[in-house]
Amino acid sequence: NPLLLSGIYFLLIRIIAGNADSTRYAHLTASLFLFYLVSNAMNSGTRSVTSSESLILNTAFPRIALPLSTTIVSFFKFLPTIPVFLVIKFAIGLPFGWNMLWGAVVVLIATFFGAGIAILISAANVYVRDIANFLPYLNRILLYISPVLFEASKVSHKLAFLKNINPFFPILDAWSRVMVHNEALDWSEVGKGAIWAFGTFAIGTYLFLSREREFAVRV
């Protein structure tokens, strides 16, 4: 799915618009791949509890394993996109460098953020089932206000507040810097992303475990 979206945007950027900016296309592709790591974890994790009624009622196990398993699946779906991106980057002639190895740190942060969101929303969906129906719209909004279709450096001062309220912003910005531009990590951005990721994971885990006993009654 991310690769097909990348192909669509390639059609728009390189062919229809006639824009030959290879760096922009590489940024778009890399950012889409990482965005969908978190997005897939969130979407799959939402119904991970409500769709496992028989398992919850008949088996004793840590319920938090359900949303965590969807995050693991999303992570392994993401891994094949890395060589795909590297091939695309090589084909369009962008340079490689050692700074790209910092991408592993960004992926770790993104994975924890995806897990935290999956845990939090899976618990909320037990009480408000319409959350699952709202998610596609939320994903589309996040895609448009995150530095995926545009680079963070291109954001105007009027929209600078998005950097502070959008948890995807520092994560995707750091990812693009190391993977596309081969720059060293901006540790201030990485710190912001880590606070969002590990904060969401901690809060989601606490709320999930505090409500876990009610799931058997509500699912």
PDB file of C-alpha atoms in Angstrom:
ATOM      1  CA  ASN A   1       0.000   0.000   0.000  1.00  0.00           C
ATOM      2  CA  PRO A   2       2.695   2.614   0.831  1.00  0.00           C
ATOM      3  CA  LEU A   3       4.599   1.656  -2.331  1.00  0.00           C
ATOM      4  CA  LEU A   4       1.477   2.105  -4.468  1.00  0.00           C
ATOM      5  CA  LEU A   5       0.838   5.486  -2.838  1.00  0.00           C
ATOM      6  CA  SER A   6       4.423   6.436  -3.543  1.00  0.00           C
ATOM      7  CA  GLY A   7       3.872   5.505  -7.182  1.00  0.00           C
ATOM      8  CA  ILE A   8       0.777   7.688  -7.341  1.00  0.00           C
ATOM      9  CA  TYR A   9       2.629  10.665  -5.905  1.00  0.00           C
ATOM     10  CA  PHE A  10       5.494   9.971  -8.311  1.00  0.00           C
ATOM     11  CA  LEU A  11       2.965  10.310 -11.120  1.00  0.00           C
ATOM     12  CA  LEU A  12       1.754  13.608  -9.679  1.00  0.00           C
ATOM     13  CA  ILE A  13       5.175  15.090  -8.885  1.00  0.00           C
ATOM     14  CA  ARG A  14       7.397  13.876 -11.715  1.00  0.00           C
ATOM     15  CA  ILE A  15       5.033  13.436 -14.658  1.00  0.00           C
ATOM     16  CA  ILE A  16       1.931  15.603 -14.278  1.00  0.00           C
ATOM     17  CA  ALA A  17       3.508  18.532 -12.412  1.00  0.00           C
ATOM     18  CA  GLY A  18       6.798  18.150 -14.269  1.00  0.00           C
ATOM     19  CA  ASN A  19       8.789  18.549 -11.042  1.00  0.00           C
ATOM     20  CA  ALA A  20      12.130  16.761 -11.257  1.00  0.00           C
ATOM     21  CA  ASP A  21      12.994  17.186  -7.566  1.00  0.00           C
ATOM     22  CA  SER A  22      14.328  13.714  -6.735  1.00  0.00           C
ATOM     23  CA  THR A  23      14.928  14.636  -3.105  1.00  0.00           C
ATOM     24  CA  ARG A  24      11.272  15.466  -2.617  1.00  0.00           C
ATOM     25  CA  TYR A  25      10.212  12.127  -4.055  1.00  0.00           C
ATOM     26  CA  ALA A  26      12.691  10.251  -1.840  1.00  0.00           C
ATOM     27  CA  HIS A  27      11.367  12.143   1.190  1.00  0.00           C
ATOM     28  CA  LEU A  28       7.802  11.305   0.225  1.00  0.00           C
ATOM     29  CA  THR A  29       8.559   7.617  -0.186  1.00  0.00           C
ATOM     30  CA  ALA A  30      10.579   7.234   3.014  1.00  0.00           C
ATOM     31  CA  SER A  31       8.044   9.176   5.068  1.00  0.00           C
ATOM     32  CA  LEU A  32       5.102   7.176   3.723  1.00  0.00           C
ATOM     33  CA  PHE A  33       6.807   3.923   4.670  1.00  0.00           C
ATOM     34  CA  LEU A  34       7.432   5.013   8.271  1.00  0.00           C
ATOM     35  CA  PHE A  35       4.021   6.669   8.576  1.00  0.00           C
ATOM     36  CA  TYR A  36       2.345   3.403   7.668  1.00  0.00           C
ATOM     37  CA  LEU A  37       4.325   1.520  10.300  1.00  0.00           C
ATOM     38  CA  VAL A  38       2.521   3.527  12.965  1.00  0.00           C
ATOM     39  CA  SER A  39      -0.739   3.749  11.036  1.00  0.00           C
ATOM     40  CA  ASN A  40      -0.967  -0.014  10.518  1.00  0.00           C
ATOM     41  CA  ALA A  41      -0.231  -0.660  14.186  1.00  0.00           C
ATOM     42  CA  MET A  42      -2.972   1.782  15.156  1.00  0.00           C
ATOM     43  CA  ASN A  43      -5.556   0.420  12.707  1.00  0.00           C
ATOM     44  CA  SER A  44      -4.912  -3.243  13.485  1.00  0.00           C
ATOM     45  CA  GLY A  45      -4.641  -2.640  17.211  1.00  0.00           C
ATOM     46  CA  THR A  46      -7.996  -0.884  17.456  1.00  0.00           C
ATOM     47  CA  ARG A  47     -10.074  -4.058  17.157  1.00  0.00           C
ATOM     48  CA  SER A  48      -7.452  -6.387  18.641  1.00  0.00           C
ATOM     49  CA  VAL A  49      -9.402  -6.689  21.910  1.00  0.00           C
ATOM     50  CA  THR A  50     -12.994  -6.499  20.688  1.00  0.00           C
ATOM     51  CA  SER A  51     -12.384  -9.102  17.972  1.00  0.00           C
ATOM     52  CA  SER A  52     -10.877 -11.612  20.448  1.00  0.00           C
ATOM     53  CA  GLU A  53     -13.928 -12.255  22.594  1.00  0.00           C
ATOM     54  CA  SER A  54     -13.650 -16.055  22.737  1.00  0.00           C
ATOM     55  CA  LEU A  55      -9.941 -15.889  23.448  1.00  0.00           C
ATOM     56  CA  ILE A  56     -10.432 -13.404  26.286  1.00  0.00           C
ATOM     57  CA  LEU A  57     -13.285 -15.387  27.835  1.00  0.00           C
ATOM     58  CA  ASN A  58     -11.639 -18.811  27.662  1.00  0.00           C
ATOM     59  CA  THR A  59      -7.927 -18.209  28.059  1.00  0.00           C
ATOM     60  CA  ALA A  60      -5.852 -16.637  30.807  1.00  0.00           C
ATOM     61  CA  PHE A  61      -3.117 -14.476  29.292  1.00  0.00           C
ATOM     62  CA  PRO A  62      -1.954 -10.846  29.455  1.00  0.00           C
ATOM     63  CA  ARG A  63      -4.542  -8.986  27.350  1.00  0.00           C
ATOM     64  CA  ILE A  64      -1.995  -6.349  26.439  1.00  0.00           C
ATOM     65  CA  ALA A  65      -0.355  -8.967  24.204  1.00  0.00           C
ATOM     66  CA  LEU A  66      -3.182  -8.441  21.705  1.00  0.00           C
ATOM     67  CA  PRO A  67      -2.364  -4.849  20.648  1.00  0.00           C
ATOM     68  CA  LEU A  68       1.363  -5.526  21.032  1.00  0.00           C
ATOM     69  CA  SER A  69       1.117  -8.405  18.575  1.00  0.00           C
ATOM     70  CA  THR A  70      -0.435  -6.127  15.952  1.00  0.00           C
ATOM     71  CA  THR A  71       2.480  -3.717  16.402  1.00  0.00           C
ATOM     72  CA  ILE A  72       4.964  -6.541  15.887  1.00  0.00           C
ATOM     73  CA  VAL A  73       3.153  -7.552  12.694  1.00  0.00           C
ATOM     74  CA  SER A  74       3.232  -3.946  11.483  1.00  0.00           C
ATOM     75  CA  PHE A  75       6.955  -3.760  12.228  1.00  0.00           C
ATOM     76  CA  PHE A  76       7.703  -6.860  10.155  1.00  0.00           C
ATOM     77  CA  LYS A  77       5.550  -5.479   7.345  1.00  0.00           C
ATOM     78  CA  PHE A  78       7.653  -2.321   7.491  1.00  0.00           C
ATOM     79  CA  LEU A  79      11.030  -4.073   7.261  1.00  0.00           C
ATOM     80  CA  PRO A  80      10.759  -4.971   3.533  1.00  0.00           C
ATOM     81  CA  THR A  81      10.111  -1.306   2.709  1.00  0.00           C
ATOM     82  CA  ILE A  82      13.660  -0.387   3.781  1.00  0.00           C
ATOM     83  CA  PRO A  83      15.431  -2.194   0.904  1.00  0.00           C
ATOM     84  CA  VAL A  84      12.728  -0.890  -1.441  1.00  0.00           C
ATOM     85  CA  PHE A  85      13.521   2.666  -0.364  1.00  0.00           C
ATOM     86  CA  LEU A  86      17.260   2.073  -0.703  1.00  0.00           C
ATOM     87  CA  VAL A  87      16.771   0.846  -4.266  1.00  0.00           C
ATOM     88  CA  ILE A  88      14.657   3.917  -5.077  1.00  0.00           C
ATOM     89  CA  LYS A  89      17.249   6.214  -3.514  1.00  0.00           C
ATOM     90  CA  PHE A  90      20.029   4.587  -5.506  1.00  0.00           C
ATOM     91  CA  ALA A  91      18.000   4.734  -8.730  1.00  0.00           C
ATOM     92  CA  ILE A  92      17.368   8.471  -8.460  1.00  0.00           C
ATOM     93  CA  GLY A  93      21.006   9.159  -7.625  1.00  0.00           C
ATOM     94  CA  LEU A  94      20.923  10.393  -4.043  1.00  0.00           C
ATOM     95  CA  PRO A  95      24.048   9.802  -1.931  1.00  0.00           C
ATOM     96  CA  PHE A  96      24.421   7.203   0.807  1.00  0.00           C
ATOM     97  CA  GLY A  97      26.302   7.679   4.071  1.00  0.00           C
ATOM     98  CA  TRP A  98      26.892   6.407   7.593  1.00  0.00           C
ATOM     99  CA  ASN A  99      24.361   8.826   9.067  1.00  0.00           C
ATOM    100  CA  MET A 100      21.617   6.679   7.587  1.00  0.00           C
ATOM    101  CA  LEU A 101      22.331   4.109  10.298  1.00  0.00           C
ATOM    102  CA  TRP A 102      20.709   6.520  12.760  1.00  0.00           C
ATOM    103  CA  GLY A 103      17.467   5.497  11.102  1.00  0.00           C
ATOM    104  CA  ALA A 104      17.378   2.471  13.423  1.00  0.00           C
ATOM    105  CA  VAL A 105      16.937   4.833  16.392  1.00  0.00           C
ATOM    106  CA  VAL A 106      14.047   6.593  14.659  1.00  0.00           C
ATOM    107  CA  VAL A 107      12.386   3.282  13.775  1.00  0.00           C
ATOM    108  CA  LEU A 108      12.638   2.186  17.416  1.00  0.00           C
ATOM    109  CA  ILE A 109      10.930   5.388  18.544  1.00  0.00           C
ATOM    110  CA  ALA A 110       8.241   5.044  15.861  1.00  0.00           C
ATOM    111  CA  THR A 111       7.590   1.434  16.871  1.00  0.00           C
ATOM    112  CA  PHE A 112       7.103   2.377  20.523  1.00  0.00           C
ATOM    113  CA  PHE A 113       4.798   5.176  19.455  1.00  0.00           C
ATOM    114  CA  GLY A 114       2.784   2.773  17.302  1.00  0.00           C
ATOM    115  CA  ALA A 115       2.568   0.303  20.184  1.00  0.00           C
ATOM    116  CA  GLY A 116       1.433   3.021  22.582  1.00  0.00           C
ATOM    117  CA  ILE A 117      -1.274   4.221  20.206  1.00  0.00           C
ATOM    118  CA  ALA A 118      -2.415   0.648  19.542  1.00  0.00           C
ATOM    119  CA  ILE A 119      -2.657  -0.122  23.265  1.00  0.00           C
ATOM    120  CA  LEU A 120      -4.481   3.114  24.048  1.00  0.00           C
ATOM    121  CA  ILE A 121      -7.005   2.897  21.222  1.00  0.00           C
ATOM    122  CA  SER A 122      -7.661  -0.828  21.680  1.00  0.00           C
ATOM    123  CA  ALA A 123      -8.736  -0.129  25.272  1.00  0.00           C
ATOM    124  CA  ALA A 124     -10.828   2.896  24.262  1.00  0.00           C
ATOM    125  CA  ASN A 125     -12.538   0.901  21.506  1.00  0.00           C
ATOM    126  CA  VAL A 126     -13.918  -1.504  24.101  1.00  0.00           C
ATOM    127  CA  TYR A 127     -15.999   1.356  25.503  1.00  0.00           C
ATOM    128  CA  VAL A 128     -16.607   3.416  22.333  1.00  0.00           C
ATOM    129  CA  ARG A 129     -16.890   1.146  19.302  1.00  0.00           C
ATOM    130  CA  ASP A 130     -17.257   4.028  16.835  1.00  0.00           C
ATOM    131  CA  ILE A 131     -13.562   4.836  17.276  1.00  0.00           C
ATOM    132  CA  ALA A 132     -12.762   2.167  14.694  1.00  0.00           C
ATOM    133  CA  ASN A 133     -15.027   3.877  12.158  1.00  0.00           C
ATOM    134  CA  PHE A 134     -13.404   7.265  12.786  1.00  0.00           C
ATOM    135  CA  LEU A 135      -9.831   6.029  12.361  1.00  0.00           C
ATOM    136  CA  PRO A 136      -9.652   6.209   8.527  1.00  0.00           C
ATOM    137  CA  TYR A 137     -10.467   9.926   8.712  1.00  0.00           C
ATOM    138  CA  LEU A 138      -7.978  10.464  11.518  1.00  0.00           C
ATOM    139  CA  ASN A 139      -5.275   8.726   9.490  1.00  0.00           C
ATOM    140  CA  ARG A 140      -5.984  10.924   6.473  1.00  0.00           C
ATOM    141  CA  ILE A 141      -5.849  14.082   8.592  1.00  0.00           C
ATOM    142  CA  LEU A 142      -2.569  13.006  10.201  1.00  0.00           C
ATOM    143  CA  LEU A 143      -1.112  12.209   6.786  1.00  0.00           C
ATOM    144  CA  TYR A 144      -1.881  15.716   5.518  1.00  0.00           C
ATOM    145  CA  ILE A 145      -0.648  17.614   8.575  1.00  0.00           C
ATOM    146  CA  SER A 146       2.512  15.535   9.026  1.00  0.00           C
ATOM    147  CA  PRO A 147       5.756  16.102   7.073  1.00  0.00           C
ATOM    148  CA  VAL A 148       5.010  13.402   4.502  1.00  0.00           C
ATOM    149  CA  LEU A 149       3.766  15.277   1.451  1.00  0.00           C
ATOM    150  CA  PHE A 150       6.021  18.166   2.438  1.00  0.00           C
ATOM    151  CA  GLU A 151       9.283  18.544   4.341  1.00  0.00           C
ATOM    152  CA  ALA A 152       9.319  20.009   7.842  1.00  0.00           C
ATOM    153  CA  SER A 153      11.697  22.761   6.738  1.00  0.00           C
ATOM    154  CA  LYS A 154       9.073  24.015   4.257  1.00  0.00           C
ATOM    155  CA  VAL A 155       6.407  24.667   6.886  1.00  0.00           C
ATOM    156  CA  SER A 156       5.447  28.339   7.142  1.00  0.00           C
ATOM    157  CA  HIS A 157       5.559  30.253  10.416  1.00  0.00           C
ATOM    158  CA  LYS A 158       1.754  30.326  10.508  1.00  0.00           C
ATOM    159  CA  LEU A 159       1.680  26.530  10.697  1.00  0.00           C
ATOM    160  CA  ALA A 160       4.685  26.114  12.976  1.00  0.00           C
ATOM    161  CA  PHE A 161       2.367  25.100  15.830  1.00  0.00           C
ATOM    162  CA  LEU A 162       1.881  21.749  14.080  1.00  0.00           C
ATOM    163  CA  LYS A 163       5.401  20.818  15.128  1.00  0.00           C
ATOM    164  CA  ASN A 164       4.345  20.974  18.780  1.00  0.00           C
ATOM    165  CA  ILE A 165       0.920  19.313  18.631  1.00  0.00           C
ATOM    166  CA  ASN A 166       1.561  16.591  16.063  1.00  0.00           C
ATOM    167  CA  PRO A 167       3.501  13.612  17.483  1.00  0.00           C
ATOM    168  CA  PHE A 168       4.395  12.434  13.978  1.00  0.00           C
ATOM    169  CA  PHE A 169       6.242  15.654  13.209  1.00  0.00           C
ATOM    170  CA  PRO A 170       9.572  15.165  15.052  1.00  0.00           C
ATOM    171  CA  ILE A 171       9.664  11.444  14.239  1.00  0.00           C
ATOM    172  CA  LEU A 172       9.143  11.876  10.496  1.00  0.00           C
ATOM    173  CA  ASP A 173      11.404  14.915  10.349  1.00  0.00           C
ATOM    174  CA  ALA A 174      14.270  12.996  11.979  1.00  0.00           C
ATOM    175  CA  TRP A 175      13.642  10.046   9.664  1.00  0.00           C
ATOM    176  CA  SER A 176      13.818  12.194   6.538  1.00  0.00           C
ATOM    177  CA  ARG A 177      16.979  13.946   7.700  1.00  0.00           C
ATOM    178  CA  VAL A 178      18.943  10.748   8.222  1.00  0.00           C
ATOM    179  CA  MET A 179      17.535   8.556   5.448  1.00  0.00           C
ATOM    180  CA  VAL A 180      17.021  11.093   2.661  1.00  0.00           C
ATOM    181  CA  HIS A 181      19.475  13.893   3.409  1.00  0.00           C
ATOM    182  CA  ASN A 182      22.095  11.742   5.163  1.00  0.00           C
ATOM    183  CA  GLU A 183      22.326  14.229   8.031  1.00  0.00           C
ATOM    184  CA  ALA A 184      23.220  13.568  11.653  1.00  0.00           C
ATOM    185  CA  LEU A 185      20.366  13.278  14.096  1.00  0.00           C
ATOM    186  CA  ASP A 186      18.917  16.474  15.510  1.00  0.00           C
ATOM    187  CA  TRP A 187      18.762  15.304  19.112  1.00  0.00           C
ATOM    188  CA  SER A 188      16.255  17.977  20.092  1.00  0.00           C
ATOM    189  CA  GLU A 189      13.800  16.576  17.524  1.00  0.00           C
ATOM    190  CA  VAL A 190      14.636  13.023  18.530  1.00  0.00           C
ATOM    191  CA  GLY A 191      14.000  13.969  22.160  1.00  0.00           C
ATOM    192  CA  LYS A 192      10.575  15.371  21.300  1.00  0.00           C
ATOM    193  CA  GLY A 193       9.725  12.255  19.336  1.00  0.00           C
ATOM    194  CA  ALA A 194      10.916  10.018  22.178  1.00  0.00           C
ATOM    195  CA  ILE A 195       8.814  11.935  24.716  1.00  0.00           C
ATOM    196  CA  TRP A 196       5.718  11.476  22.537  1.00  0.00           C
ATOM    197  CA  ALA A 197       6.504   7.809  21.888  1.00  0.00           C
ATOM    198  CA  PHE A 198       7.449   6.607  25.350  1.00  0.00           C
ATOM    199  CA  GLY A 199       4.904   8.907  27.015  1.00  0.00           C
ATOM    200  CA  THR A 200       2.113   7.466  24.866  1.00  0.00           C
ATOM    201  CA  PHE A 201       3.347   3.942  25.533  1.00  0.00           C
ATOM    202  CA  ALA A 202       3.464   4.494  29.305  1.00  0.00           C
ATOM    203  CA  ILE A 203       0.044   6.168  29.494  1.00  0.00           C
ATOM    204  CA  GLY A 204      -1.542   3.617  27.176  1.00  0.00           C
ATOM    205  CA  THR A 205      -0.096   0.707  29.141  1.00  0.00           C
ATOM    206  CA  TYR A 206      -1.285   2.143  32.464  1.00  0.00           C
ATOM    207  CA  LEU A 207      -4.824   2.751  31.228  1.00  0.00           C
ATOM    208  CA  PHE A 208      -4.999  -0.643  29.540  1.00  0.00           C
ATOM    209  CA  LEU A 209      -3.836  -2.574  32.606  1.00  0.00           C
ATOM    210  CA  SER A 210      -6.098  -0.585  34.928  1.00  0.00           C
ATOM    211  CA  ARG A 211      -9.165  -1.520  32.824  1.00  0.00           C
ATOM    212  CA  GLU A 212      -8.116  -4.992  31.778  1.00  0.00           C
ATOM    213  CA  ARG A 213     -10.444  -6.815  34.180  1.00  0.00           C
ATOM    214  CA  GLU A 214     -13.514  -5.159  32.651  1.00  0.00           C
ATOM    215  CA  PHE A 215     -12.805  -6.364  29.112  1.00  0.00           C
ATOM    216  CA  ALA A 216     -14.331  -9.833  29.631  1.00  0.00           C
ATOM    217  CA  VAL A 217     -17.651  -8.185  30.532  1.00  0.00           C
ATOM    218  CA  ARG A 218     -17.666  -5.516  27.835  1.00  0.00           C
ATOM    219  CA  VAL A 219     -16.419  -7.366  24.735  1.00  0.00           C
TER     220      VAL A 219
END
